[in-house]
Amino acid sequence: MAKPPRISLAEVARQTGTMLRRGDSGHFVDGQAPTMADLTESLFFSPGDGRIWLNDQRMLLLHSSAIGHLRRELIDTLGVDRARGLLTRAGYVAGARDAQLVRERWPHGDAANVFMAGTRLHALEGVVKVTPISFDFDIDRGTYEGEFLWEHSSEDDEHISAYGIGTEPACWSQMGYATGYVTSLFGQLVIFREIECRSMGASVCRVIGRHAAGWGDVSEDLRYLEAKDFRRLSPTSPDPETALTEVVPAAVPAAEAAGEDRHEIVGASSAFNSACHQLARVAGTRATVLFTGESGVGKEAFARRLHRISARSQQPFIAVNCAAIPETLIESELFGVERGAFTGASQSRPGRFERADGGTLFLDEIGTLSLVSQGKLLRALQEGEVERVGGTRILRVDVRVVAATNVDLQAEVRAGRFREDLYYRLNVYPIHLPPLRERRDDVPLLMNHFLRREADRHGRRPTGFTPRAVRAMLHYAFPGNIRELQNLIERGVISAEDGAAIDVAHMFRREQLSDEALLAIGAGGTLTAPRDGAGEPKRLLEMLSGALNGSAGGDSLSLDELERRLLKEAEQAEKGNLAAAARRLGLTRAQFAYRLEKAAGPAAPS
C-alpha cells in the first residue's frame, strides 16, 4: 500500500487532488475508494425474506428510541459504570466489523481513505455525522492522532431525553466504535476520548484519538474496553450478592506481578465477554469449574483470573500439568509422600492438594490421567481427604478444584478412557473458551498487548505493525490460538529493527501463509491473485494455465468452468453459508449468489 511517511488531511487532499466540502461529514470528494458512493453500493435490502445486508454482514433498522430504552434499562439495572462498559464493548465490536468490511472490499485502497471510511460508515448507519478537524498518522512509526466533531449523535439524543444535561460524556458506544475501527486497521491500540459532549451542554461533541502510548496512562479506558469490571468477593461476607467490591490492585512482589501479567486475559469480543461473565458468576462460589477448548486458548490464564477474583485470592494457586507427570509419580505429586515410603524418599513432602489448602488447585490436561490415577483423584474430590504415600494419617484439605482439557471428555467416557463418575464430579460448571479464529475482533487488542509485553521483556522498540502484517494476522487461522499469536509477536519483536514496523516476514515462515491465499473473482469478473499473497495451490494454477493456453490436457478447464468450480467448492467448504463462501472469493454475498445462480445453467463447451 503506497503511503507517505507522515500524512495529514490537508496533505491527502493536496496529493490526491481531493477536496473537503464544508458540512459534508469529512467525505473525500472524488477521492480513492472507499467513497460514500462505494459504501452505499454495499448496502442491500431484501424485504422479501426480512434481511438487510452491508456487504456480507447482516444489519438491522432499529428505532433510536428502542435503543434509548435499552440504554436506560442497562443503566438503571447495572449502574453507570457497568452499562458504559457493555455499550463501549458493543461499539468496539461494531467498529471492528466495519473495519473488516473495508479491509476485505478495498484491500489496496488509499490509507487515509480507508481510515476515513469509518466516519462515512457511521453516517451511513445513521449513528452520527463526523467532521474531521485534524488527522495525522504514521504507520511505520506507530503514531496516530485525530480530532473530530460529532454532530447529531443518536446516543446523546437518547441520553439527554432520559437524564438531561450532566457532567460526563455519554457517547459510549460511539467511542467504542471509533476505537475498534481504527485499532483493527492500524494494528495498534488507538484510544478515543470525548473532550466535549452534548450531554455535558456543548453544542457539538469533540473527540480526540491517539495511539495508546500517546495518551500515557490508558488504564481507565481499558477498564471499559476489556471487560475488566470483575469483582472480588470479600472473604468475610457470606453473601455473594452483598460481598461484591471493586478490585483494587494490592502491593505484590515483582515476581508475582510479572506472573499475573504473563497470564493476563485480553479481549472485547462477544465470545470473550461471554466467558468473562460466566467466570464472574461462578467466582463467588465453591463450585468445581471445568475449562474446555483447544490447546492455546488461555485456559490457565482464565483459571488464574478465576482465583484472583474469588474469595480465595489471598491463598495459594497451585497448577499441575497432568500430562507432564509420569504415571508412577502422579500419586506422590498430588497427595504427598512420607519419608521412607519408597527408595529415594529421604524426606516427607506435601503434595499439591496440601499446598493448595484454602486456595485453588488447577489440574491442566486432566484427560491424560490413567484410569488408576483417575480413581485416586475421585476419592480426594469426593471426601476432601488425602493420605500421603506411605503415610497413615488422613489429612483434611479445603481445596477448590479447577480442571482444564483440550479433548472431548464425553467422547473419552464413551470410549472407556475416562471415568464417568469423575467426569460428572468435574463438570459442575463448564466454561468453553472459543478458539481465536472465532474471536477475531480481539486480535488487534492481543497484538498490542503482546507487542508491549515482549518489547519490554526483550528490550526492543519496534513501532508497531505494517498494514500488510495486520492484514495477514487478521486473516490467519491461528491453529495454535493465543499461544501461537504470542509466539509470532515475540518473533516479530526480535526480528524487526528498533524504530521500524514489524512486517509479515518478521513473523511468518513462508509455509505458514502458503495455504491462506486464494484466487478471487475481481470486480470485472476476472480471476485475480492477492497482491501480497504467498501463492495459489499448484493444481489450480495448472488448470488456469491450461485454460488460458487452450491446452487439451485432461485437467484443463475453460474459464467459465473454472469459475463454476470455484463457486461450488467455496459453497461446499462453508457448508452452504453463502456469506462465508463469498468472503473466500473476495465477493459480496449478493455478487456470489448471483454468480452461483448464473453458473447453475448448462456448462459451456470446452
XYZ file of C-alpha atoms in Angstrom:
606
model
C 0.000 0.000 0.000
C 1.622 3.260 -1.109
C 1.733 5.840 1.665
C 3.724 8.951 2.579
C 5.844 8.757 5.731
C 3.516 11.167 7.542
C 0.197 12.371 6.273
C -2.373 14.978 7.290
C -5.868 15.618 5.996
C -4.738 18.670 4.043
C -1.760 16.790 2.618
C -4.021 13.963 1.446
C -6.198 16.491 -0.333
C -3.150 18.101 -1.968
C -1.548 14.817 -3.068
C -4.668 13.095 -4.359
C -6.431 16.119 -5.778
C -9.388 15.632 -3.424
C -11.283 18.406 -1.685
C -13.219 18.608 1.564
C -16.675 20.101 1.298
C -17.777 22.057 4.340
C -20.568 20.244 6.173
C -20.055 17.016 4.228
C -19.069 14.816 7.189
C -15.450 14.924 6.086
C -16.149 12.897 2.943
C -13.415 12.947 0.330
C -14.990 14.092 -2.922
C -13.644 12.266 -5.969
C -11.068 10.544 -3.746
C -9.887 6.985 -3.947
C -12.225 4.233 -2.775
C -13.981 3.683 -0.496
C -16.098 6.785 -1.054
C -19.599 7.258 0.312
C -20.938 6.100 -3.061
C -18.855 2.927 -2.830
C -20.106 2.233 0.675
C -23.707 2.922 -0.288
C -23.443 0.331 -3.048
C -22.520 -2.231 -0.373
C -25.926 -1.827 1.303
C -28.604 -4.283 0.150
C -32.239 -4.570 1.216
C -34.029 -7.899 0.945
C -37.524 -7.165 2.326
C -38.935 -10.391 0.933
C -37.009 -12.501 3.448
C -36.654 -9.856 6.156
C -32.930 -9.172 5.882
C -30.642 -6.196 5.236
C -27.005 -6.630 4.253
C -23.990 -4.338 4.455
C -21.639 -6.245 2.165
C -21.888 -9.746 3.707
C -22.853 -8.613 7.223
C -26.469 -8.658 8.284
C -27.751 -5.306 9.563
C -30.869 -4.113 11.409
C -33.017 -0.994 11.261
C -33.984 -0.216 14.838
C -35.863 2.667 16.405
C -33.461 5.023 18.151
C -35.981 5.284 20.991
C -35.861 1.493 21.453
C -32.069 1.616 21.782
C -32.526 4.505 24.212
C -34.935 2.397 26.269
C -32.409 -0.457 26.359
C -29.723 2.019 27.413
C -31.882 3.275 30.301
C -32.629 -0.282 31.409
C -28.907 -1.125 31.450
C -28.008 1.985 33.445
C -30.838 1.557 35.954
C -30.213 -2.169 36.380
C -26.415 -2.415 36.272
C -25.270 1.072 37.193
C -23.494 3.655 35.059
C -20.039 2.030 35.033
C -21.122 -1.458 34.012
C -23.636 -0.158 31.460
C -20.932 2.046 29.965
C -18.605 -0.942 29.730
C -21.212 -3.073 27.940
C -22.074 -0.349 25.438
C -18.415 0.535 24.822
C -17.560 -3.092 24.058
C -20.609 -3.471 21.811
C -19.458 -0.394 19.906
C -15.935 -1.810 19.669
C -17.263 -4.982 18.009
C -19.309 -2.912 15.540
C -16.256 -0.849 14.648
C -14.102 -3.941 14.185
C -16.725 -5.484 11.873
C -16.897 -2.341 9.742
C -13.086 -2.320 9.555
C -13.260 -5.917 8.332
C -15.728 -4.871 5.621
C -13.474 -2.067 4.377
C -10.340 -4.209 4.591
C -11.863 -7.016 2.530
C -13.612 -4.880 -0.094
C -10.771 -2.384 -0.608
C -7.573 -4.210 0.406
C -5.376 -1.884 -1.659
C -7.216 1.386 -1.079
C -5.504 4.628 -0.153
C -4.513 4.527 3.542
C -6.140 7.815 4.502
C -9.402 6.988 2.737
C -9.526 3.556 4.354
C -9.234 5.183 7.788
C -11.825 7.823 6.897
C -14.283 5.199 5.610
C -15.279 4.550 9.221
C -16.674 8.079 9.514
C -18.746 7.528 6.379
C -19.997 4.152 7.542
C -21.083 5.613 10.875
C -23.008 8.287 8.999
C -24.462 5.713 6.585
C -25.644 3.661 9.566
C -27.451 6.694 10.993
C -25.369 6.966 14.170
C -23.577 10.305 13.908
C -22.223 12.858 11.445
C -18.429 13.094 11.652
C -16.366 16.106 10.587
C -12.571 15.719 10.793
C -10.634 18.672 12.215
C -7.113 17.214 12.034
C -5.854 13.782 11.150
C -2.229 12.575 11.245
C -0.855 9.063 11.246
C 2.408 7.323 10.549
C 2.087 3.553 10.334
C 5.838 2.968 10.239
C 6.382 4.943 13.446
C 3.196 3.647 15.066
C 1.680 7.078 15.702
C -1.910 8.224 15.212
C -3.680 11.423 16.207
C -7.016 12.717 15.024
C -9.558 15.264 16.194
C -13.176 15.046 15.048
C -16.512 16.753 15.596
C -19.577 14.579 16.114
C -22.940 16.074 15.233
C -26.462 14.688 15.645
C -25.280 11.855 17.905
C -28.150 9.402 18.399
C -26.660 8.366 21.745
C -26.736 11.930 23.012
C -30.346 12.377 21.858
C -31.487 9.391 23.916
C -29.271 10.102 26.941
C -30.392 13.739 27.182
C -34.024 12.673 26.763
C -33.707 10.289 29.711
C -31.302 12.063 32.063
C -30.921 15.639 30.854
C -27.641 17.548 30.816
C -24.956 16.118 33.092
C -21.255 16.364 33.836
C -19.931 13.296 31.961
C -19.725 12.427 28.237
C -22.327 9.905 27.091
C -21.302 8.728 23.595
C -20.073 5.405 24.965
C -20.782 3.010 22.106
C -19.536 5.572 19.571
C -16.233 5.798 21.455
C -16.012 2.017 21.359
C -16.798 2.030 17.632
C -14.034 4.533 16.829
C -11.541 2.580 18.947
C -12.499 -0.749 17.369
C -12.432 0.569 13.800
C -9.090 2.371 13.911
C -7.396 -0.238 16.124
C -8.405 -3.031 13.729
C -6.959 -1.160 10.747
C -3.908 0.321 12.449
C -2.719 -2.828 14.201
C -2.054 -0.928 17.432
C -4.382 0.144 20.189
C -5.798 3.582 19.371
C -7.868 5.135 22.166
C -10.536 7.794 21.590
C -11.649 10.195 24.299
C -14.587 12.578 24.248
C -13.395 16.036 25.260
C -16.731 17.823 24.783
C -20.191 16.277 24.622
C -23.722 17.497 24.027
C -24.723 15.567 27.155
C -22.482 17.994 29.059
C -24.080 21.072 27.478
C -21.754 21.531 24.489
C -23.245 22.381 21.107
C -21.337 19.539 19.418
C -19.254 16.580 20.551
C -15.471 16.789 20.143
C -13.294 13.650 20.271
C -9.562 13.023 20.063
C -7.969 9.720 19.077
C -4.346 8.790 19.806
C -2.238 5.661 19.847
C -2.136 4.262 23.366
C 1.444 5.382 24.074
C 0.483 8.930 23.094
C -2.040 9.098 25.932
C 0.241 7.669 28.593
C -1.995 6.016 31.196
C -4.947 4.329 29.460
C -5.981 2.065 32.348
C -9.313 3.886 32.759
C -10.106 3.473 29.045
C -9.200 -0.213 29.132
C -11.408 -0.730 32.178
C -14.444 -0.183 29.955
C -12.978 -1.721 26.816
C -11.590 -5.028 28.081
C -14.385 -6.231 30.372
C -12.208 -5.530 33.409
C -15.209 -4.829 35.679
C -14.595 -8.069 37.568
C -15.456 -8.080 41.246
C -13.627 -9.674 44.136
C -15.565 -11.328 46.932
C -14.890 -10.234 50.471
C -13.667 -13.323 52.376
C -15.655 -12.287 55.445
C -19.023 -11.894 53.786
C -21.208 -14.985 53.395
C -23.498 -13.388 50.825
C -22.075 -13.255 47.294
C -24.597 -10.601 46.284
C -23.640 -8.188 49.086
C -19.952 -9.054 49.160
C -19.102 -7.517 45.788
C -16.420 -4.856 45.973
C -14.254 -3.295 43.306
C -10.950 -4.989 42.629
C -8.186 -2.742 43.985
C -4.660 -3.763 42.970
C -2.624 -4.525 46.079
C 1.103 -4.229 46.540
C 2.531 -7.538 45.369
C 6.078 -8.773 44.876
C 7.598 -8.038 41.471
C 7.794 -11.731 40.582
C 4.111 -12.224 41.356
C 3.137 -9.120 39.416
C 5.154 -10.363 36.437
C 3.395 -13.714 36.685
C -0.030 -12.051 36.651
C 0.941 -10.013 33.589
C 2.124 -13.177 31.867
C -1.330 -14.711 32.360
C -3.391 -11.586 31.630
C -6.590 -12.104 29.649
C -7.387 -9.520 26.978
C -10.373 -9.125 24.696
C -13.583 -7.288 23.871
C -15.432 -9.688 21.527
C -18.825 -11.128 22.412
C -17.371 -14.648 22.755
C -14.680 -13.400 25.130
C -17.144 -11.369 27.183
C -19.489 -14.341 27.476
C -16.686 -16.406 29.028
C -15.791 -13.500 31.338
C -19.352 -13.153 32.575
C -19.528 -16.877 33.326
C -16.242 -16.533 35.183
C -17.537 -13.654 37.307
C -20.746 -15.548 38.106
C -19.022 -18.669 39.420
C -16.114 -16.899 41.158
C -18.003 -16.325 44.403
C -18.964 -19.969 44.836
C -17.105 -23.138 45.820
C -18.136 -24.942 42.620
C -15.663 -27.006 40.617
C -15.019 -25.412 37.215
C -14.071 -27.270 34.035
C -12.470 -25.212 31.248
C -12.719 -26.729 27.779
C -11.259 -25.572 24.485
C -8.450 -26.112 22.043
C -4.830 -26.001 23.085
C -3.537 -22.461 23.468
C -6.854 -20.659 24.079
C -5.778 -19.459 27.534
C -7.343 -21.948 29.935
C -4.687 -21.438 32.617
C -4.953 -17.653 32.279
C -8.706 -17.878 32.882
C -8.146 -20.242 35.814
C -5.743 -17.767 37.402
C -8.195 -14.929 36.850
C -10.926 -17.038 38.484
C -8.675 -17.460 41.526
C -7.783 -13.749 41.673
C -11.420 -12.595 41.722
C -12.581 -15.232 44.212
C -12.663 -15.152 47.997
C -9.602 -17.452 47.939
C -7.408 -14.875 46.223
C -5.117 -14.464 49.244
C -4.496 -18.234 49.417
C -2.245 -20.358 47.143
C -2.912 -21.088 43.483
C -1.250 -24.391 42.585
C -1.097 -25.517 38.943
C -0.465 -29.121 37.904
C 0.172 -30.234 34.325
C -1.129 -33.793 34.486
C 0.447 -34.669 31.136
C 3.950 -33.782 32.386
C 3.954 -36.090 35.426
C 4.906 -39.766 34.921
C 2.247 -42.294 35.873
C 4.419 -43.699 38.659
C 4.759 -40.288 40.315
C 1.276 -38.833 39.944
C 0.057 -40.104 43.326
C 3.043 -38.733 45.272
C 2.831 -35.413 43.388
C -0.864 -34.929 44.159
C -1.065 -36.360 47.675
C 2.497 -36.116 49.013
C 4.901 -38.719 50.335
C 6.209 -39.779 53.764
C 9.861 -40.347 54.420
C 10.933 -43.915 53.602
C 7.791 -44.696 51.618
C 9.959 -45.907 48.734
C 13.565 -45.895 47.641
C 14.750 -42.326 47.294
C 12.076 -40.832 49.588
C 14.608 -39.356 52.009
C 12.195 -36.830 53.492
C 8.492 -36.194 53.838
C 6.979 -33.885 51.258
C 3.468 -32.375 50.995
C 1.517 -32.961 47.791
C -0.234 -30.431 45.613
C -3.544 -30.844 47.481
C -1.875 -29.924 50.785
C -0.024 -26.995 49.253
C -3.283 -25.665 47.794
C -5.188 -25.961 51.088
C -7.513 -22.980 51.391
C -6.832 -21.957 47.805
C -7.227 -23.268 44.256
C -5.782 -26.397 42.626
C -5.632 -26.204 38.822
C -5.425 -29.578 37.052
C -4.424 -28.945 33.442
C -4.849 -31.610 30.722
C -6.949 -33.720 33.081
C -7.859 -36.050 30.212
C -4.338 -37.524 30.130
C -4.633 -39.210 33.553
C -4.764 -43.002 33.580
C -7.837 -44.794 34.908
C -5.954 -45.762 38.082
C -4.969 -42.146 38.769
C -8.490 -41.008 37.994
C -9.855 -43.308 40.700
C -7.452 -41.914 43.324
C -8.275 -38.345 42.323
C -12.011 -39.030 42.505
C -11.830 -40.086 46.160
C -9.903 -36.946 47.110
C -12.522 -34.797 45.386
C -15.450 -36.622 46.943
C -14.193 -36.801 50.520
C -11.950 -33.748 50.734
C -9.326 -36.015 52.292
C -5.863 -37.146 51.176
C -3.342 -39.605 52.519
C 0.340 -39.306 51.735
C 2.084 -42.200 50.025
C 3.486 -44.369 52.822
C 1.546 -42.438 55.469
C -1.152 -43.468 57.933
C -2.792 -40.117 58.718
C -5.877 -38.800 56.921
C -5.442 -35.110 56.087
C -8.451 -32.865 55.571
C -7.986 -30.284 52.808
C -10.153 -27.369 51.703
C -9.350 -27.029 48.011
C -11.280 -25.609 45.095
C -10.506 -27.750 42.076
C -10.386 -26.181 38.615
C -9.702 -28.526 35.702
C -8.960 -27.997 32.024
C -8.897 -30.209 28.961
C -8.498 -29.866 25.217
C -10.210 -33.189 24.478
C -13.897 -34.118 24.474
C -14.280 -35.830 27.845
C -17.745 -37.149 26.960
C -16.227 -38.941 23.972
C -13.458 -40.246 26.234
C -16.097 -41.576 28.636
C -17.893 -43.377 25.800
C -14.564 -44.834 24.663
C -13.854 -46.123 28.174
C -10.754 -43.957 28.658
C -12.230 -41.614 31.268
C -14.276 -42.459 34.334
C -17.873 -41.322 34.084
C -18.168 -40.590 37.818
C -15.052 -38.385 37.724
C -16.378 -36.567 34.666
C -19.583 -35.598 36.460
C -17.593 -34.607 39.543
C -15.502 -32.179 37.431
C -18.213 -30.961 35.083
C -20.126 -28.952 37.687
C -19.708 -25.606 35.954
C -18.203 -25.941 32.466
C -16.838 -22.873 30.664
C -15.926 -23.271 26.999
C -13.200 -20.958 25.716
C -13.551 -20.293 21.975
C -10.590 -20.569 19.592
C -9.007 -17.353 18.393
C -10.466 -17.740 14.899
C -13.925 -17.283 16.468
C -12.930 -14.077 18.281
C -11.038 -12.196 15.565
C -12.263 -8.873 16.979
C -9.778 -9.474 19.813
C -6.748 -9.947 17.542
C -5.769 -6.223 17.398
C -6.042 -5.929 21.193
C -3.961 -9.066 21.683
C -1.385 -7.859 19.150
C -0.977 -4.599 21.032
C -0.840 -6.373 24.418
C 1.866 -8.824 23.370
C 3.790 -6.153 21.435
C 4.161 -4.041 24.583
C 4.954 -7.029 26.789
C 7.529 -8.656 24.513
C 9.170 -5.320 23.663
C 9.682 -4.638 27.376
C 10.866 -8.192 28.031
C 13.466 -8.186 25.246
C 14.442 -4.513 25.440
C 13.407 -3.847 21.836
C 11.442 -0.896 20.452
C 9.531 -1.689 17.246
C 6.967 0.969 16.344
C 4.076 -1.337 15.515
C 2.920 -3.367 12.511
C 2.784 -2.673 8.792
C -0.676 -2.737 7.153
C 0.346 -5.937 5.352
C 1.261 -7.563 8.683
C -2.051 -6.510 10.235
C -3.957 -7.930 7.279
C -2.033 -11.212 7.482
C -2.715 -11.541 11.216
C -6.419 -10.825 10.826
C -6.772 -13.444 8.077
C -4.552 -16.122 9.641
C -6.321 -19.198 11.048
C -4.149 -19.441 14.217
C -4.195 -23.229 14.692
C -2.139 -22.649 17.858
C -4.537 -19.958 19.097
C -3.311 -17.271 21.530
C -0.096 -19.142 22.291
C 0.791 -19.049 18.587
C -0.135 -15.373 18.286
C 2.135 -14.594 21.226
C 4.991 -16.533 19.630
C 4.521 -14.716 16.311
C 4.617 -11.329 18.025
C 7.695 -12.300 20.034
C 9.431 -13.464 16.859
C 8.494 -10.189 15.155
C 9.774 -8.088 18.068
C 13.119 -9.894 17.917
C 13.424 -9.821 14.110
C 12.366 -6.223 13.411
C 14.774 -3.329 13.748
C 14.299 -0.831 16.560
C 12.302 2.132 15.329
C 10.792 0.123 12.437
C 7.425 -1.580 11.991
C 7.013 -5.360 12.179
C 6.252 -6.853 8.741
C 4.957 -10.233 7.599
C 8.444 -11.660 7.027
C 9.396 -10.867 10.630
C 6.643 -13.120 11.999
C 5.609 -15.777 9.490
C 7.503 -18.503 7.750
C 6.511 -18.900 4.137
C 4.794 -22.246 4.701
C 2.509 -20.714 7.338
C 0.890 -18.451 4.752
C 1.076 -20.744 1.738
C -2.441 -22.085 2.234
C -4.052 -18.753 3.023
C -4.045 -17.193 -0.442
C -6.995 -17.891 -2.709
C -7.831 -16.835 -6.230
C -10.534 -14.184 -6.129
C -13.013 -13.021 -8.750
C -12.368 -9.323 -9.276
C -14.909 -6.572 -9.881
C -14.648 -7.096 -13.607
C -15.385 -10.807 -13.349
C -11.774 -11.898 -13.898
C -9.700 -14.164 -11.699
C -7.124 -12.194 -9.724
C -4.482 -13.176 -7.216
C -3.850 -11.319 -3.928
C -1.050 -8.781 -4.439
C 0.962 -9.884 -1.431
C -0.201 -13.462 -1.013
C 2.114 -16.385 -0.829
C 0.823 -18.165 -3.909
C -2.088 -20.366 -5.022
C -2.487 -24.132 -4.955
C -0.359 -25.594 -7.713
C -3.150 -27.689 -9.189
C -5.415 -24.682 -9.649
C -2.610 -22.769 -11.339
C -2.071 -25.645 -13.724
C -5.766 -25.728 -14.642
C -5.794 -21.961 -15.111
C -2.707 -22.165 -17.316
C -4.377 -24.854 -19.399
C -7.497 -22.764 -19.831
C -5.561 -19.683 -20.916
C -3.277 -21.585 -23.302
C -6.002 -23.742 -24.822
C -4.281 -26.899 -23.589
C -6.091 -30.139 -24.238
C -4.787 -31.702 -21.031
C -7.234 -33.810 -19.086
C -7.359 -31.352 -16.185
C -7.660 -28.168 -18.229
C -10.881 -26.186 -17.842
C -12.425 -23.244 -19.600
C -12.627 -20.036 -17.621
C -16.415 -20.453 -17.232
C -15.961 -23.969 -15.890
C -13.168 -22.822 -13.600
C -15.345 -20.068 -12.173
C -18.214 -22.531 -11.678
C -15.916 -24.911 -9.871
C -14.516 -22.190 -7.613
C -18.031 -21.107 -6.654
C -19.213 -24.638 -5.874
C -16.073 -25.551 -3.940
C -16.344 -22.391 -1.860
C -20.014 -23.129 -1.130
C -19.231 -26.722 -0.154
C -16.266 -25.697 2.011
C -18.519 -23.368 4.014
C -21.381 -25.922 4.183
C -23.811 -23.732 2.256
C -23.045 -20.486 4.112
C -23.089 -18.071 1.163
C -21.710 -15.121 3.116
C -18.671 -17.106 4.282
C -18.187 -18.591 0.801
C -18.309 -15.092 -0.698
C -15.579 -13.933 1.676
C -13.353 -16.772 0.472
C -13.534 -15.409 -3.074
C -13.457 -11.691 -2.281
C -17.093 -11.132 -3.280
C -20.113 -9.676 -1.566
C -22.846 -12.130 -0.680
C -25.133 -10.667 -3.338
C -22.437 -10.986 -6.025
C -21.711 -14.573 -5.002
C -25.399 -15.559 -5.036
C -25.832 -14.001 -8.482
C -22.799 -15.769 -9.947
C -23.799 -19.063 -8.348
C -27.272 -18.849 -9.873
C -25.782 -17.924 -13.239
C -23.304 -20.815 -13.049
C -26.120 -23.291 -12.395
C -27.027 -23.111 -16.109
C -25.700 -25.580 -18.716
C -21.920 -25.865 -18.782
C -20.136 -24.026 -21.547
C -18.356 -26.278 -24.055
C -14.619 -26.599 -23.636
